[in-house]
Amino acid sequence: MTTTATSTSSTDLNSVISQAGQSIISGSTKSTLDVDSLVSALVTAKTAGQASTISKKQTKDNTELSAIGQIKSALSALQTALTGLANGSSLSQLTATPSGSGLTVTTQTGATAGNYSIQVQNLATASKISSQAITSSDSIAAGSLNITLGSNSPLTVNVTAGESLSDIAASINSASGNPGVTATVLTAADGQHLVFQSNATGAANTVSVSGTGVNAKLTGGYTTVTTAQDASIKIDGNTVTSASNTITGALTGVTINLSSAAVGTTQTVAIANDTSASTTAINNFVTAYKNFVTTASSLASYDTSTSTAGPLLGDSMLNSITSGLATAISSGVTTGGKTVSLSSIGINLQPDGTLQVDATALQTALTSNSGAVSAVFNTTNGIGVTLNNLVNTYTQASGVIDQRTSALNTDLQNLQDQSTNLQNYQTSLTAQYNAQFTALNTLMAQMQSNTQYLTQLFGGSNSSGTLAANK
């Protein structure tokens, strides 16, 4: 590349020098030099080779940076897809299915597969009490109300004479020491009632009210609207109670949510492997791997019809990544003295290096040969762990790709510095040539003026001149 650029510059420079010579001749024969065009051509000819070399290197570096960015993006996506397969979480997910309505059962870490009989006896309820009716003939005197929730310290609210029930309720609800009680006013046919309800369910959260002054109907004689009680269920005949209708801890890693539709029913809850979650995770891995392979193939390709090479054709880093991943994929996993392959669970290697899932074979493996699936993706040396570790070598902070990217950015900065220096040189050279050719142009003009004077004085080929006429 450098030789071609230098040859072209030399040809251009010779042409410009020839032009300069002709311009000087023209200048001596009553023509004027085109200084700007001449200087521009000379400067370009002298710096074009170096400018072209810098530009080509910048283009190459930027193209390579973009290609490496695509590789890192594809590898990061693959790594994300591998996460659940590497740590086993995608294959250990369970799904819980109740046989009836009113129960919602979810599983978390620690749950185990099995069938459980759940009898729902009652739901957890929140305590609610109502005062006697306050009518227009009842007065509110100054005093205080003490609201107690379970074993909490009572909340004391001072009441001013003449306050309305709405004012009292607002004071209770906004009090900073409110233990978890909401006060409302219910207007009924017999008058207004001050109603208190616990914000939490459970037998331990019973609401009670006492007080002094105010009005006897508000300091005692409350009617129970709803009794506070715990939820009660039986799991395989064993009684379990809970202050809320969300029961956790009764079965390890299992959460049971109750609703009224479940009360009085006995249901079977089947907890089994969630094959849909495993299928999704495996398909996501296969898709991510295919995306990487196709991206790498495109960037390392060569088009014979156009003689165009991909930006990473023959790149040692990319070759190392692709060969490492391909080896891990094709080698299978040895565990317990036995080697299992991806194809044994329905994941098949294709001629182009990608993977393809046989949905039927995978489903059969997940339901009837879960041991093979667990072996292929075991958390010690399984495919997920192996690929994740390999990819991480390249994608981690300060890893191979980051180092390569940093080197290219450093080179681009150096090229930018060279470009800036070249521009400064062009500016300086332009000023120098302008000064020289402007002076030459001035000299040509003076020579032309002297020639005209001498011709007038001594005569020329078509005139005798002033001196000859005065002899």
XYZ file of C-alpha atoms in Angstrom:
471
model
C 0.000 0.000 0.000
C 2.743 2.437 0.918
C 4.595 1.884 -2.374
C 1.492 2.675 -4.450
C 0.764 5.836 -2.473
C 4.374 7.050 -2.841
C 4.397 6.340 -6.584
C 1.177 8.259 -7.083
C 2.498 11.193 -5.063
C 5.710 11.282 -7.111
C 3.737 11.335 -10.378
C 1.513 14.141 -9.084
C 4.532 16.110 -7.873
C 6.266 15.809 -11.256
C 3.094 17.045 -12.928
C 2.857 20.006 -10.579
C 6.520 20.905 -11.118
C 5.913 20.837 -14.861
C 2.898 23.071 -14.350
C 5.000 25.438 -12.249
C 7.591 25.673 -15.023
C 4.958 26.467 -17.615
C 3.444 29.054 -15.256
C 6.804 30.776 -14.855
C 7.228 30.879 -18.630
C 3.728 32.234 -18.958
C 4.490 34.760 -16.254
C 7.402 36.068 -18.259
C 5.146 36.439 -21.297
C 2.534 38.665 -19.751
C 0.512 35.900 -17.922
C -0.179 35.734 -14.188
C 0.610 32.731 -11.948
C -2.435 30.997 -10.280
C -0.688 30.894 -6.915
C -3.538 29.349 -4.840
C -4.109 26.424 -7.192
C -0.396 25.826 -7.613
C 0.288 25.851 -3.840
C -2.678 23.586 -3.105
C -1.505 21.076 -5.694
C 2.067 21.091 -4.409
C 0.991 20.614 -0.755
C -1.412 17.838 -1.663
C 1.181 16.064 -3.765
C 3.728 16.209 -0.969
C 1.393 14.967 1.813
C -1.171 12.799 0.009
C 0.760 9.570 0.496
C 1.067 9.952 4.260
C -2.546 11.165 4.609
C -3.769 8.145 2.646
C -1.769 5.746 4.817
C -3.158 7.257 8.027
C -6.721 7.193 6.712
C -6.479 3.562 5.635
C -5.100 2.543 9.036
C -7.891 4.444 10.829
C -10.531 2.748 8.691
C -8.999 -0.657 9.354
C -8.825 -0.081 13.117
C -12.412 1.196 13.319
C -13.684 -1.725 11.242
C -11.839 -4.148 13.507
C -13.190 -2.434 16.629
C -16.744 -2.771 15.328
C -16.205 -6.448 14.520
C -14.749 -7.177 17.960
C -17.697 -5.355 19.524
C -20.069 -7.667 17.647
C -18.169 -10.715 18.885
C -18.235 -9.502 22.486
C -21.958 -8.756 22.255
C -22.687 -12.250 20.888
C -20.523 -13.856 23.594
C -22.196 -11.814 26.349
C -25.624 -12.919 25.103
C -24.409 -16.530 25.118
C -23.087 -16.114 28.639
C -26.444 -14.750 29.806
C -28.246 -17.718 28.255
C -25.820 -20.093 29.980
C -26.271 -18.683 33.493
C -29.166 -20.878 34.606
C -27.639 -23.956 32.979
C -24.245 -23.317 34.578
C -25.542 -22.894 38.132
C -28.303 -25.477 37.757
C -31.165 -23.124 38.561
C -32.839 -23.539 35.162
C -33.037 -27.320 35.580
C -34.035 -27.389 39.252
C -37.185 -25.304 38.913
C -40.372 -26.974 40.092
C -44.003 -26.257 39.317
C -46.889 -26.807 41.759
C -50.340 -27.740 40.468
C -53.374 -27.841 42.857
C -56.226 -30.180 41.946
C -58.908 -27.624 42.787
C -59.575 -23.892 42.961
C -58.772 -21.249 45.558
C -55.150 -22.319 46.091
C -52.102 -20.769 44.483
C -48.883 -22.636 45.198
C -45.425 -21.449 44.134
C -41.986 -22.969 44.640
C -38.619 -21.495 45.506
C -35.153 -22.814 46.276
C -35.281 -25.855 48.553
C -38.584 -27.261 47.330
C -38.725 -30.936 46.468
C -40.963 -32.841 44.125
C -43.905 -34.715 45.639
C -47.682 -34.854 46.124
C -49.334 -33.261 49.147
C -52.892 -33.308 50.487
C -54.033 -29.861 51.644
C -57.296 -29.358 53.539
C -58.339 -25.714 54.014
C -60.350 -25.183 57.197
C -60.552 -21.400 57.414
C -58.901 -18.192 56.216
C -57.060 -15.657 58.320
C -59.254 -12.638 59.053
C -58.672 -9.132 60.364
C -60.299 -7.816 63.542
C -63.079 -5.267 62.990
C -65.230 -3.583 65.664
C -67.976 -0.941 65.516
C -69.158 1.606 68.082
C -72.754 2.218 69.040
C -74.651 4.706 66.877
C -73.956 8.387 67.469
C -76.976 10.570 66.656
C -77.541 14.306 66.482
C -78.653 14.296 70.106
C -75.305 12.890 71.259
C -72.539 15.322 72.145
C -68.807 14.838 71.928
C -66.971 16.025 75.022
C -63.287 16.597 75.575
C -61.406 13.448 76.479
C -59.262 10.711 74.967
C -59.543 7.386 73.196
C -57.094 4.485 73.688
C -56.830 2.152 70.699
C -54.988 -1.136 71.271
C -53.919 -3.683 68.653
C -53.058 -7.058 70.132
C -50.147 -6.782 72.558
C -48.960 -3.413 71.224
C -48.938 -0.359 73.453
C -52.193 1.567 73.095
C -52.450 4.635 70.913
C -53.934 7.566 72.851
C -55.739 10.207 70.817
C -56.986 13.389 72.459
C -60.475 14.522 71.483
C -61.623 18.147 71.551
C -65.194 18.917 72.563
C -67.498 19.214 69.576
C -65.321 17.249 67.172
C -67.037 15.106 64.554
C -66.474 11.399 64.152
C -64.677 12.150 60.881
C -62.268 14.440 62.739
C -61.593 11.720 65.300
C -61.034 9.074 62.611
C -58.626 11.373 60.744
C -56.615 11.991 63.915
C -56.326 8.248 64.576
C -55.283 7.400 61.012
C -52.619 10.116 60.839
C -51.166 9.537 64.304
C -47.435 8.737 64.202
C -47.846 5.993 66.812
C -50.703 4.227 65.049
C -50.045 0.488 65.654
C -51.724 -0.607 62.413
C -55.383 0.306 62.759
C -57.648 2.114 60.301
C -60.634 4.126 61.559
C -63.639 4.864 59.349
C -67.085 6.389 59.825
C -70.122 4.350 58.793
C -73.390 6.264 58.408
C -76.341 3.906 58.944
C -80.075 4.264 59.503
C -79.608 4.539 63.276
C -76.778 7.096 63.094
C -72.996 7.184 62.670
C -70.658 4.424 63.847
C -66.923 4.721 64.431
C -65.411 1.531 62.961
C -61.918 0.204 63.657
C -60.151 -2.477 61.601
C -56.739 -4.068 61.977
C -54.500 -3.632 58.939
C -53.168 -7.161 59.489
C -54.960 -10.474 59.744
C -54.434 -13.016 62.518
C -55.687 -13.810 65.997
C -52.884 -11.787 67.595
C -54.116 -8.592 65.957
C -57.392 -7.983 67.833
C -58.517 -4.348 68.119
C -59.942 -2.926 71.356
C -60.944 0.624 72.405
C -61.261 2.355 75.780
C -61.145 5.953 76.898
C -62.274 8.757 79.170
C -64.763 11.525 78.526
C -65.694 11.926 74.849
C -68.919 9.866 74.828
C -69.771 6.583 76.516
C -70.786 5.112 73.157
C -67.221 5.643 71.917
C -65.306 4.466 74.970
C -67.015 1.129 75.427
C -69.673 -1.248 74.202
C -68.101 -1.998 70.801
C -69.636 -4.715 68.645
C -67.393 -7.287 66.978
C -67.944 -7.200 63.229
C -65.190 -9.662 62.319
C -63.258 -11.818 64.749
C -59.505 -11.910 64.292
C -58.354 -15.423 63.505
C -55.461 -17.325 61.953
C -55.713 -19.319 58.782
C -55.869 -23.032 59.446
C -55.033 -25.834 57.024
C -53.975 -29.448 57.219
C -51.071 -30.707 55.136
C -51.097 -34.488 54.946
C -53.229 -34.452 58.119
C -50.950 -32.090 60.071
C -52.486 -28.808 61.218
C -50.729 -25.611 60.158
C -51.822 -22.130 61.227
C -50.795 -18.763 59.880
C -51.584 -15.171 60.771
C -51.890 -14.406 57.055
C -53.389 -16.192 54.089
C -49.922 -16.563 52.591
C -48.363 -19.568 54.244
C -44.601 -20.052 54.026
C -42.314 -22.447 55.843
C -44.795 -25.279 56.269
C -43.269 -27.003 53.237
C -39.648 -26.044 52.545
C -39.393 -23.793 49.510
C -43.173 -23.712 49.009
C -45.573 -20.760 49.377
C -49.305 -21.434 49.672
C -51.775 -18.600 49.021
C -55.351 -19.087 50.225
C -58.578 -17.559 48.961
C -62.196 -18.050 50.016
C -62.854 -20.537 47.197
C -60.525 -23.020 48.879
C -62.265 -23.031 52.280
C -63.786 -26.423 53.050
C -61.929 -28.207 50.255
C -59.281 -30.915 50.327
C -56.934 -30.748 47.371
C -53.890 -32.553 46.099
C -50.943 -30.341 45.186
C -48.498 -31.991 42.795
C -44.978 -30.535 42.837
C -42.913 -31.697 39.866
C -40.000 -30.638 37.677
C -40.866 -27.634 35.524
C -39.949 -29.017 32.114
C -41.168 -25.866 30.369
C -38.602 -23.736 32.225
C -35.844 -26.225 31.348
C -36.943 -26.312 27.708
C -36.923 -22.522 27.496
C -33.450 -22.287 29.043
C -31.997 -24.910 26.689
C -33.591 -23.328 23.605
C -32.261 -19.918 24.643
C -28.773 -21.396 24.927
C -28.999 -23.052 21.489
C -30.247 -19.799 19.911
C -27.491 -17.717 21.538
C -24.831 -20.192 20.416
C -26.183 -20.126 16.860
C -26.082 -16.320 16.872
C -22.439 -16.384 17.929
C -21.455 -18.950 15.278
C -23.192 -17.044 12.462
C -21.703 -13.723 13.619
C -18.191 -15.204 13.827
C -18.563 -16.903 10.423
C -19.652 -13.659 8.781
C -16.786 -11.641 10.249
C -14.214 -14.281 9.255
C -15.624 -14.975 5.777
C -14.124 -14.483 2.315
C -16.271 -13.696 -0.724
C -14.523 -15.167 -3.768
C -16.878 -13.415 -6.201
C -15.867 -9.973 -4.939
C -12.504 -10.910 -3.399
C -13.727 -9.319 -0.159
C -12.436 -10.532 3.194
C -14.231 -10.192 6.507
C -12.559 -7.904 9.061
C -11.553 -10.853 11.273
C -10.526 -13.342 8.594
C -7.625 -15.370 10.021
C -7.850 -13.526 13.356
C -6.091 -15.626 16.006
C -8.346 -14.476 18.872
C -11.552 -15.333 17.016
C -10.110 -18.648 15.881
C -9.240 -19.461 19.485
C -12.755 -18.627 20.697
C -14.588 -20.587 18.020
C -12.366 -23.656 18.282
C -12.579 -23.650 22.086
C -16.369 -23.470 22.082
C -16.672 -26.081 19.317
C -14.406 -28.496 21.198
C -16.450 -28.154 24.397
C -19.684 -28.663 22.463
C -18.526 -31.776 20.634
C -16.589 -33.439 23.463
C -19.525 -34.162 25.723
C -19.345 -34.401 29.516
C -17.669 -37.123 31.545
C -19.168 -37.620 34.990
C -19.351 -40.666 37.204
C -17.154 -42.563 34.771
C -19.652 -42.096 31.964
C -19.601 -39.654 29.035
C -22.857 -38.065 27.940
C -23.290 -35.805 24.911
C -25.685 -33.057 23.960
C -27.158 -35.307 21.274
C -28.229 -37.789 23.967
C -30.808 -35.256 25.179
C -31.887 -34.007 21.762
C -29.389 -31.196 21.086
C -27.661 -31.955 17.787
C -24.566 -30.407 16.186
C -25.160 -29.153 12.631
C -22.714 -29.140 9.656
C -22.363 -25.354 9.893
C -21.268 -25.592 13.532
C -24.580 -24.476 15.042
C -26.845 -26.505 17.319
C -30.439 -27.586 16.762
C -32.985 -28.874 19.270
C -35.041 -31.972 18.576
C -38.070 -30.894 20.602
C -39.505 -34.398 20.947
C -36.223 -35.969 22.018
C -35.566 -33.150 24.505
C -39.017 -33.478 26.074
C -38.514 -37.231 26.402
C -35.160 -36.665 28.094
C -36.607 -34.107 30.505
C -39.500 -36.334 31.537
C -37.981 -39.810 31.302
C -34.213 -39.353 31.439
C -33.668 -36.363 33.697
C -30.426 -37.945 34.917
C -28.844 -37.477 31.476
C -29.964 -33.848 31.362
C -28.540 -33.226 34.826
C -25.270 -34.884 33.812
C -24.875 -32.819 30.626
C -25.488 -29.631 32.569
C -23.998 -30.580 35.913
C -22.590 -27.677 37.926
C -19.039 -29.074 38.133
C -17.910 -29.764 34.569
C -21.133 -29.607 32.590
C -21.497 -27.899 29.215
C -22.933 -24.763 30.828
C -20.047 -24.390 33.299
C -17.371 -25.162 30.699
C -18.706 -22.753 28.088
C -19.351 -20.032 30.655
C -15.785 -20.228 31.988
C -14.348 -20.135 28.476
C -16.458 -17.182 27.410
C -15.669 -15.322 30.625
C -11.949 -15.413 29.771
C -12.707 -13.156 26.826
C -15.632 -11.027 28.080
C -14.570 -10.247 31.652
C -13.274 -6.802 32.572
C -9.643 -6.484 31.446
C -10.039 -9.799 29.658
C -8.700 -10.685 26.212
C -11.311 -8.658 24.310
C -10.878 -5.591 26.521
C -7.105 -5.755 26.035
C -7.530 -6.019 22.267
C -9.980 -3.114 22.256
C -7.648 -0.985 24.366
C -4.738 -1.621 21.975
C -6.837 -0.582 18.969
C -8.028 2.575 20.705
C -4.427 3.449 21.560
C -3.445 2.967 17.924
C -6.346 5.151 16.794
C -5.222 7.897 19.160
C -1.692 7.698 17.758
C -3.064 7.902 14.229
C -5.154 10.919 15.207
C -2.017 12.582 16.585
C -0.225 11.823 13.320
C -3.135 13.277 11.369
C -3.065 16.437 13.475
C 0.699 16.808 12.970
C 0.255 16.293 9.229
C -2.442 18.976 9.105
C -0.134 21.368 10.949
C 2.625 20.543 8.458
C 0.253 21.181 5.537
C -0.646 24.554 7.013
C 3.013 25.480 7.454
C 3.914 24.231 3.965
C 1.023 26.156 2.425
C 2.217 29.369 4.069
C 5.790 28.739 2.841
C 4.755 28.043 -0.761
C 2.376 30.997 -0.786
C 5.166 33.308 0.260
C 7.570 31.907 -2.345
C 5.176 31.927 -5.265
C 3.759 35.319 -4.367
C 7.295 36.673 -4.450
C 7.877 34.937 -7.802
C 4.667 36.383 -9.170
C 5.784 39.858 -8.072
C 9.185 39.330 -9.727
C 7.499 38.286 -12.974
C 5.422 41.434 -12.921
C 8.533 43.585 -12.351
C 10.379 41.830 -15.186
C 7.456 42.463 -17.491
C 7.459 46.136 -16.551
C 11.242 46.403 -17.140
C 10.901 44.689 -20.513
C 8.304 47.220 -21.634
C 10.513 50.130 -20.484
C 13.628 48.845 -22.287
C 11.641 48.236 -25.465
C 10.378 51.796 -25.367
C 13.907 53.060 -24.798
C 15.954 50.940 -27.179
C 13.367 49.658 -29.548
C 12.348 46.174 -30.475
C 11.692 44.125 -33.539
C 8.891 46.406 -34.687
C 10.061 49.808 -33.407
C 13.227 51.868 -33.302
C 12.867 53.086 -29.678
C 13.175 56.512 -28.126
C 16.993 56.670 -28.203
C 17.151 55.683 -31.847
C 14.633 58.373 -32.762
C 16.668 61.080 -30.975
C 20.039 60.412 -32.742
